[in-house]
mmCIF file of N, CA and C in Angstrom:
data_model
loop_
_atom_site.group_PDB
_atom_site.id
_atom_site.type_symbol
_atom_site.label_atom_id
_atom_site.label_comp_id
_atom_site.label_asym_id
_atom_site.label_seq_id
_atom_site.Cartn_x
_atom_site.Cartn_y
_atom_site.Cartn_z
ATOM 1 N N MET F 1 11.476 2.964 13.652
ATOM 2 C CA MET F 1 11.186 2.967 12.224
ATOM 3 C C MET F 1 10.939 4.401 11.761
ATOM 4 N N ALA F 2 11.546 4.776 10.667
ATOM 5 C CA ALA F 2 11.332 6.112 10.107
ATOM 6 C C ALA F 2 9.928 6.202 9.535
ATOM 7 N N SER F 3 9.440 7.428 9.365
ATOM 8 C CA SER F 3 8.093 7.599 8.825
ATOM 9 C C SER F 3 8.031 7.091 7.380
ATOM 10 N N MET F 4 6.880 6.522 7.034
ATOM 11 C CA MET F 4 6.717 5.946 5.705
ATOM 12 C C MET F 4 6.278 7.022 4.720
ATOM 13 N N ASN F 5 6.656 6.841 3.459
ATOM 14 C CA ASN F 5 6.273 7.776 2.396
ATOM 15 C C ASN F 5 4.936 7.396 1.778
ATOM 16 N N VAL F 6 4.376 6.275 2.206
ATOM 17 C CA VAL F 6 3.127 5.772 1.638
ATOM 18 C C VAL F 6 2.002 6.015 2.637
ATOM 19 N N LYS F 7 0.872 6.507 2.129
ATOM 20 C CA LYS F 7 -0.279 6.764 2.988
ATOM 21 C C LYS F 7 -1.492 6.003 2.470
ATOM 22 N N LYS F 8 -2.503 5.869 3.324
ATOM 23 C CA LYS F 8 -3.746 5.208 2.948
ATOM 24 C C LYS F 8 -4.406 5.991 1.819
ATOM 25 N N GLY F 9 -4.843 5.292 0.772
ATOM 26 C CA GLY F 9 -5.489 5.936 -0.363
ATOM 27 C C GLY F 9 -4.554 6.210 -1.533
ATOM 28 N N ASP F 10 -3.232 6.085 -1.325
ATOM 29 C CA ASP F 10 -2.264 6.277 -2.412
ATOM 30 C C ASP F 10 -2.359 5.144 -3.419
ATOM 31 N N THR F 11 -2.088 5.442 -4.680
ATOM 32 C CA THR F 11 -1.944 4.401 -5.690
ATOM 33 C C THR F 11 -0.462 4.060 -5.750
ATOM 34 N N VAL F 12 -0.145 2.778 -5.617
ATOM 35 C CA VAL F 12 1.252 2.345 -5.587
ATOM 36 C C VAL F 12 1.505 1.255 -6.618
ATOM 37 N N VAL F 13 2.788 1.083 -6.976
ATOM 38 C CA VAL F 13 3.207 0.009 -7.872
ATOM 39 C C VAL F 13 4.162 -0.882 -7.080
ATOM 40 N N VAL F 14 4.031 -2.208 -7.249
ATOM 41 C CA VAL F 14 4.873 -3.165 -6.529
ATOM 42 C C VAL F 14 6.186 -3.332 -7.287
ATOM 43 N N LEU F 15 7.308 -3.225 -6.567
ATOM 44 C CA LEU F 15 8.635 -3.255 -7.185
ATOM 45 C C LEU F 15 9.249 -4.647 -7.270
ATOM 46 N N SER F 16 8.906 -5.537 -6.331
ATOM 47 C CA SER F 16 9.516 -6.865 -6.339
ATOM 48 C C SER F 16 8.557 -7.910 -5.793
ATOM 49 N N GLY F 17 8.878 -9.169 -6.058
ATOM 50 C CA GLY F 17 8.059 -10.272 -5.568
ATOM 51 C C GLY F 17 7.137 -10.819 -6.631
ATOM 52 N N LYS F 18 6.204 -11.680 -6.208
ATOM 53 C CA LYS F 18 5.317 -12.365 -7.152
ATOM 54 C C LYS F 18 4.350 -11.411 -7.854
ATOM 55 N N ASP F 19 4.066 -10.249 -7.248
ATOM 56 C CA ASP F 19 3.138 -9.281 -7.829
ATOM 57 C C ASP F 19 3.852 -8.085 -8.450
ATOM 58 N N LYS F 20 5.109 -8.253 -8.840
ATOM 59 C CA LYS F 20 5.918 -7.166 -9.401
ATOM 60 C C LYS F 20 5.210 -6.511 -10.592
ATOM 61 N N GLY F 21 5.142 -5.166 -10.584
ATOM 62 C CA GLY F 21 4.532 -4.426 -11.669
ATOM 63 C C GLY F 21 3.053 -4.137 -11.500
ATOM 64 N N ARG F 22 2.398 -4.790 -10.545
ATOM 65 C CA ARG F 22 0.962 -4.581 -10.342
ATOM 66 C C ARG F 22 0.712 -3.299 -9.563
ATOM 67 N N GLN F 23 -0.372 -2.624 -9.899
ATOM 68 C CA GLN F 23 -0.744 -1.397 -9.213
ATOM 69 C C GLN F 23 -1.982 -1.618 -8.385
ATOM 70 N N GLY F 24 -2.101 -0.863 -7.313
ATOM 71 C CA GLY F 24 -3.282 -0.951 -6.468
ATOM 72 C C GLY F 24 -3.333 0.193 -5.494
ATOM 73 N N LYS F 25 -4.465 0.313 -4.829
ATOM 74 C CA LYS F 25 -4.675 1.373 -3.856
ATOM 75 C C LYS F 25 -4.325 0.856 -2.461
ATOM 76 N N VAL F 26 -3.674 1.688 -1.657
ATOM 77 C CA VAL F 26 -3.302 1.308 -0.292
ATOM 78 C C VAL F 26 -4.549 1.336 0.575
ATOM 79 N N GLN F 27 -4.861 0.185 1.187
ATOM 80 C CA GLN F 27 -6.043 0.076 2.042
ATOM 81 C C GLN F 27 -5.722 0.397 3.488
ATOM 82 N N GLY F 28 -4.462 0.156 3.876
ATOM 83 C CA GLY F 28 -4.069 0.433 5.250
ATOM 84 C C GLY F 28 -2.567 0.398 5.404
ATOM 85 N N THR F 29 -2.070 1.065 6.451
ATOM 86 C CA THR F 29 -0.632 1.081 6.723
ATOM 87 C C THR F 29 -0.371 0.624 8.153
ATOM 88 N N MET F 30 0.808 0.061 8.344
ATOM 89 C CA MET F 30 1.259 -0.365 9.664
ATOM 90 C C MET F 30 2.649 0.222 9.890
ATOM 91 N N PRO F 31 2.724 1.482 10.362
ATOM 92 C CA PRO F 31 4.008 2.172 10.461
ATOM 93 C C PRO F 31 5.022 1.483 11.376
ATOM 94 N N LYS F 32 4.572 0.899 12.470
ATOM 95 C CA LYS F 32 5.506 0.236 13.389
ATOM 96 C C LYS F 32 6.150 -0.989 12.748
ATOM 97 N N ALA F 33 5.382 -1.712 11.943
ATOM 98 C CA ALA F 33 5.901 -2.899 11.257
ATOM 99 C C ALA F 33 6.535 -2.537 9.918
ATOM 100 N N GLY F 34 6.266 -1.311 9.425
ATOM 101 C CA GLY F 34 6.789 -0.874 8.131
ATOM 102 C C GLY F 34 6.120 -1.587 6.965
ATOM 103 N N LYS F 35 4.824 -1.885 7.119
ATOM 104 C CA LYS F 35 4.106 -2.637 6.101
ATOM 105 C C LYS F 35 2.874 -1.888 5.615
ATOM 106 N N VAL F 36 2.406 -2.270 4.423
ATOM 107 C CA VAL F 36 1.187 -1.713 3.843
ATOM 108 C C VAL F 36 0.327 -2.845 3.291
ATOM 109 N N VAL F 37 -0.987 -2.610 3.237
ATOM 110 C CA VAL F 37 -1.922 -3.557 2.630
ATOM 111 C C VAL F 37 -2.413 -2.903 1.347
ATOM 112 N N VAL F 38 -2.178 -3.567 0.199
ATOM 113 C CA VAL F 38 -2.545 -3.015 -1.100
ATOM 114 C C VAL F 38 -3.676 -3.849 -1.696
ATOM 115 N N GLU F 39 -4.675 -3.154 -2.234
ATOM 116 C CA GLU F 39 -5.868 -3.782 -2.806
ATOM 117 C C GLU F 39 -5.510 -4.687 -3.986
ATOM 118 N N GLY F 40 -5.879 -5.963 -3.887
ATOM 119 C CA GLY F 40 -5.665 -6.925 -4.970
ATOM 120 C C GLY F 40 -4.247 -7.428 -5.135
ATOM 121 N N VAL F 41 -3.371 -7.120 -4.196
ATOM 122 C CA VAL F 41 -1.961 -7.521 -4.273
ATOM 123 C C VAL F 41 -1.618 -8.382 -3.061
ATOM 124 N N ASN F 42 -0.738 -9.379 -3.265
ATOM 125 C CA ASN F 42 -0.289 -10.283 -2.199
ATOM 126 C C ASN F 42 -1.470 -11.033 -1.580
ATOM 127 N N MET F 43 -2.276 -11.655 -2.446
ATOM 128 C CA MET F 43 -3.458 -12.382 -1.996
ATOM 129 C C MET F 43 -3.059 -13.713 -1.360
ATOM 130 N N VAL F 44 -3.675 -14.026 -0.226
ATOM 131 C CA VAL F 44 -3.432 -15.284 0.466
ATOM 132 C C VAL F 44 -4.773 -15.955 0.729
ATOM 133 N N THR F 45 -4.750 -17.282 0.894
ATOM 134 C CA THR F 45 -5.977 -18.002 1.219
ATOM 135 C C THR F 45 -5.990 -18.277 2.715
ATOM 136 N N CYS F 46 -7.097 -17.937 3.347
ATOM 137 C CA CYS F 46 -7.262 -18.159 4.776
ATOM 138 C C CYS F 46 -8.406 -19.137 4.992
ATOM 139 N N HIS F 47 -8.158 -20.136 5.808
ATOM 140 C CA HIS F 47 -9.187 -21.107 6.154
ATOM 141 C C HIS F 47 -9.892 -20.588 7.398
ATOM 142 N N THR F 48 -11.159 -20.198 7.244
ATOM 143 C CA THR F 48 -11.897 -19.628 8.370
ATOM 144 C C THR F 48 -12.880 -20.640 8.931
ATOM 145 N N LYS F 49 -13.003 -20.593 10.237
ATOM 146 C CA LYS F 49 -13.888 -21.478 10.965
ATOM 147 C C LYS F 49 -15.146 -20.688 11.330
ATOM 148 N N PRO F 50 -16.318 -21.298 11.251
ATOM 149 C CA PRO F 50 -17.515 -20.555 11.655
ATOM 150 C C PRO F 50 -17.477 -20.261 13.160
ATOM 151 N N ARG F 51 -17.580 -19.004 13.522
ATOM 152 C CA ARG F 51 -17.485 -18.603 14.939
ATOM 153 C C ARG F 51 -18.848 -18.522 15.611
ATOM 154 N N ARG F 52 -19.889 -18.125 14.870
ATOM 155 C CA ARG F 52 -21.228 -18.027 15.438
ATOM 156 C C ARG F 52 -22.154 -19.022 14.742
ATOM 157 N N GLN F 53 -23.276 -19.259 15.360
ATOM 158 C CA GLN F 53 -24.249 -20.172 14.775
ATOM 159 C C GLN F 53 -24.834 -19.546 13.513
ATOM 160 N N GLY F 54 -24.851 -20.296 12.435
ATOM 161 C CA GLY F 54 -25.370 -19.807 11.167
ATOM 162 C C GLY F 54 -24.305 -19.156 10.292
ATOM 163 N N GLU F 55 -23.115 -18.933 10.841
ATOM 164 C CA GLU F 55 -22.026 -18.335 10.063
ATOM 165 C C GLU F 55 -21.342 -19.405 9.228
ATOM 166 N N GLU F 56 -20.926 -19.026 8.028
ATOM 167 C CA GLU F 56 -20.285 -19.972 7.125
ATOM 168 C C GLU F 56 -18.775 -19.982 7.328
ATOM 169 N N GLY F 57 -18.196 -21.158 7.291
ATOM 170 C CA GLY F 57 -16.751 -21.296 7.289
ATOM 171 C C GLY F 57 -16.306 -21.546 5.865
ATOM 172 N N GLY F 58 -15.019 -21.700 5.661
ATOM 173 C CA GLY F 58 -14.545 -21.994 4.313
ATOM 174 C C GLY F 58 -13.228 -21.327 3.997
ATOM 175 N N ILE F 59 -12.883 -21.313 2.730
ATOM 176 C CA ILE F 59 -11.619 -20.739 2.289
ATOM 177 C C ILE F 59 -11.880 -19.344 1.736
ATOM 178 N N VAL F 60 -11.186 -18.358 2.297
ATOM 179 C CA VAL F 60 -11.369 -16.961 1.919
ATOM 180 C C VAL F 60 -10.057 -16.405 1.384
ATOM 181 N N ARG F 61 -10.133 -15.661 0.287
ATOM 182 C CA ARG F 61 -8.932 -15.006 -0.252
ATOM 183 C C ARG F 61 -8.934 -13.553 0.197
ATOM 184 N N ARG F 62 -7.794 -13.102 0.777
ATOM 185 C CA ARG F 62 -7.689 -11.709 1.209
ATOM 186 C C ARG F 62 -6.271 -11.195 1.036
ATOM 187 N N GLU F 63 -6.103 -9.881 1.152
ATOM 188 C CA GLU F 63 -4.798 -9.262 0.991
ATOM 189 C C GLU F 63 -3.984 -9.403 2.277
ATOM 190 N N ALA F 64 -2.705 -9.713 2.110
ATOM 191 C CA ALA F 64 -1.788 -9.774 3.240
ATOM 192 C C ALA F 64 -0.870 -8.556 3.167
ATOM 193 N N PRO F 65 -0.361 -8.094 4.314
ATOM 194 C CA PRO F 65 0.537 -6.938 4.284
ATOM 195 C C PRO F 65 1.858 -7.265 3.589
ATOM 196 N N LEU F 66 2.456 -6.257 2.949
ATOM 197 C CA LEU F 66 3.787 -6.419 2.393
ATOM 198 C C LEU F 66 4.620 -5.213 2.799
ATOM 199 N N TYR F 67 5.942 -5.355 2.753
ATOM 200 C CA TYR F 67 6.825 -4.294 3.218
ATOM 201 C C TYR F 67 6.672 -3.039 2.373
ATOM 202 N N ALA F 68 6.648 -1.894 3.036
ATOM 203 C CA ALA F 68 6.468 -0.603 2.360
ATOM 204 C C ALA F 68 7.632 -0.297 1.423
ATOM 205 N N SER F 69 8.801 -0.894 1.669
ATOM 206 C CA SER F 69 9.964 -0.660 0.813
ATOM 207 C C SER F 69 9.812 -1.355 -0.536
ATOM 208 N N LYS F 70 8.850 -2.275 -0.649
ATOM 209 C CA LYS F 70 8.607 -2.993 -1.905
ATOM 210 C C LYS F 70 7.632 -2.273 -2.814
ATOM 211 N N VAL F 71 7.058 -1.154 -2.339
ATOM 212 C CA VAL F 71 6.112 -0.403 -3.163
ATOM 213 C C VAL F 71 6.599 1.023 -3.378
ATOM 214 N N GLN F 72 6.129 1.622 -4.464
ATOM 215 C CA GLN F 72 6.495 2.985 -4.809
ATOM 216 C C GLN F 72 5.228 3.744 -5.198
ATOM 217 N N VAL F 73 5.119 4.978 -4.729
ATOM 218 C CA VAL F 73 3.942 5.794 -5.014
ATOM 219 C C VAL F 73 3.908 6.143 -6.504
ATOM 220 N N VAL F 74 2.722 6.042 -7.117
ATOM 221 C CA VAL F 74 2.554 6.392 -8.528
ATOM 222 C C VAL F 74 2.117 7.850 -8.603
ATOM 223 N N CYS F 75 2.850 8.638 -9.390
ATOM 224 C CA CYS F 75 2.553 10.057 -9.574
ATOM 225 C C CYS F 75 1.308 10.201 -10.446
ATOM 226 N N PRO F 76 0.319 11.008 -10.022
ATOM 227 C CA PRO F 76 -0.883 11.172 -10.845
ATOM 228 C C PRO F 76 -0.626 11.932 -12.145
ATOM 229 N N LYS F 77 0.424 12.752 -12.179
ATOM 230 C CA LYS F 77 0.711 13.553 -13.373
ATOM 231 C C LYS F 77 1.496 12.753 -14.415
ATOM 232 N N CYS F 78 2.643 12.168 -14.013
ATOM 233 C CA CYS F 78 3.459 11.451 -15.002
ATOM 234 C C CYS F 78 3.116 9.963 -15.087
ATOM 235 N N GLY F 79 2.354 9.429 -14.117
ATOM 236 C CA GLY F 79 1.866 8.056 -14.185
ATOM 237 C C GLY F 79 2.898 6.982 -13.934
ATOM 238 N N LYS F 80 4.070 7.361 -13.405
ATOM 239 C CA LYS F 80 5.126 6.393 -13.127
ATOM 240 C C LYS F 80 5.352 6.288 -11.625
ATOM 241 N N GLY F 81 5.983 5.185 -11.211
ATOM 242 C CA GLY F 81 6.385 5.043 -9.830
ATOM 243 C C GLY F 81 7.484 6.047 -9.540
ATOM 244 N N THR F 82 7.407 6.710 -8.389
ATOM 245 C CA THR F 82 8.373 7.754 -8.087
ATOM 246 C C THR F 82 8.775 7.734 -6.623
ATOM 247 N N ARG F 83 9.954 8.276 -6.368
ATOM 248 C CA ARG F 83 10.366 8.497 -4.989
ATOM 249 C C ARG F 83 9.660 9.760 -4.512
ATOM 250 N N VAL F 84 9.472 9.871 -3.211
ATOM 251 C CA VAL F 84 8.727 10.987 -2.657
ATOM 252 C C VAL F 84 9.692 12.016 -2.077
ATOM 253 N N ALA F 85 9.512 13.270 -2.486
ATOM 254 C CA ALA F 85 10.271 14.376 -1.912
ATOM 255 C C ALA F 85 9.313 15.197 -1.055
ATOM 256 N N HIS F 86 9.856 15.947 -0.122
ATOM 257 C CA HIS F 86 9.024 16.796 0.733
ATOM 258 C C HIS F 86 9.373 18.255 0.482
ATOM 259 N N LYS F 87 8.340 19.088 0.393
ATOM 260 C CA LYS F 87 8.527 20.505 0.141
ATOM 261 C C LYS F 87 7.593 21.273 1.055
ATOM 262 N N THR F 88 8.029 22.425 1.530
ATOM 263 C CA THR F 88 7.154 23.231 2.374
ATOM 264 C C THR F 88 6.502 24.321 1.530
ATOM 265 N N SER F 89 5.179 24.345 1.577
ATOM 266 C CA SER F 89 4.445 25.410 0.903
ATOM 267 C C SER F 89 3.690 26.165 1.992
ATOM 268 N N GLY F 90 4.181 27.362 2.293
ATOM 269 C CA GLY F 90 3.614 28.125 3.407
ATOM 270 C C GLY F 90 4.060 27.490 4.712
ATOM 271 N N ASP F 91 3.099 27.073 5.525
ATOM 272 C CA ASP F 91 3.441 26.400 6.786
ATOM 273 C C ASP F 91 3.165 24.902 6.721
ATOM 274 N N LYS F 92 2.776 24.398 5.536
ATOM 275 C CA LYS F 92 2.472 22.972 5.375
ATOM 276 C C LYS F 92 3.588 22.242 4.657
ATOM 277 N N LYS F 93 3.820 20.992 5.061
ATOM 278 C CA LYS F 93 4.801 20.126 4.416
ATOM 279 C C LYS F 93 4.046 19.209 3.459
ATOM 280 N N VAL F 94 4.367 19.274 2.165
ATOM 281 C CA VAL F 94 3.650 18.475 1.172
ATOM 282 C C VAL F 94 4.594 17.490 0.499
ATOM 283 N N ARG F 95 4.008 16.386 0.012
ATOM 284 C CA ARG F 95 4.782 15.381 -0.718
ATOM 285 C C ARG F 95 4.736 15.711 -2.199
ATOM 286 N N VAL F 96 5.906 15.660 -2.855
ATOM 287 C CA VAL F 96 5.975 15.953 -4.291
ATOM 288 C C VAL F 96 6.727 14.845 -5.027
ATOM 289 N N CYS F 97 6.458 14.741 -6.325
ATOM 290 C CA CYS F 97 7.098 13.767 -7.207
ATOM 291 C C CYS F 97 8.535 14.193 -7.481
ATOM 292 N N LYS F 98 9.479 13.262 -7.429
ATOM 293 C CA LYS F 98 10.888 13.553 -7.700
ATOM 294 C C LYS F 98 11.130 13.846 -9.175
ATOM 295 N N HIS F 99 10.274 13.287 -10.069
ATOM 296 C CA HIS F 99 10.477 13.459 -11.500
ATOM 297 C C HIS F 99 9.935 14.793 -12.006
ATOM 298 N N CYS F 100 8.633 15.029 -11.749
ATOM 299 C CA CYS F 100 7.990 16.198 -12.358
ATOM 300 C C CYS F 100 7.647 17.301 -11.363
ATOM 301 N N GLY F 101 7.772 17.034 -10.077
ATOM 302 C CA GLY F 101 7.492 18.051 -9.069
ATOM 303 C C GLY F 101 6.026 18.232 -8.740
ATOM 304 N N ALA F 102 5.157 17.368 -9.264
ATOM 305 C CA ALA F 102 3.723 17.464 -8.984
ATOM 306 C C ALA F 102 3.432 17.040 -7.557
ATOM 307 N N GLU F 103 2.399 17.632 -6.969
ATOM 308 C CA GLU F 103 2.014 17.306 -5.595
ATOM 309 C C GLU F 103 1.330 15.939 -5.563
ATOM 310 N N LEU F 104 1.682 15.134 -4.580
ATOM 311 C CA LEU F 104 1.110 13.789 -4.464
ATOM 312 C C LEU F 104 -0.067 13.796 -3.501
#
């Protein structure tokens, strides 16, 4: 799998599926699977069983991973979903917006 353009803490917009158009912050990435977990997006209900004495079981809603190709990084300057370009500044490789050239 090629390296992902999305990192933990990025604000992303969902491009397709039931949550199309929704924005959220990336809570975690799974580079080997090519998936990301986005806050408040792709919510699923999980039936949990009490594992310890005194622990509550029940139905819990949580975020499920979705494919990184379904999300696009939101540029902080222009506020739109953008493709990520890479530029070298000095000896560091930085991610920049394809539209306005702002650093991501």
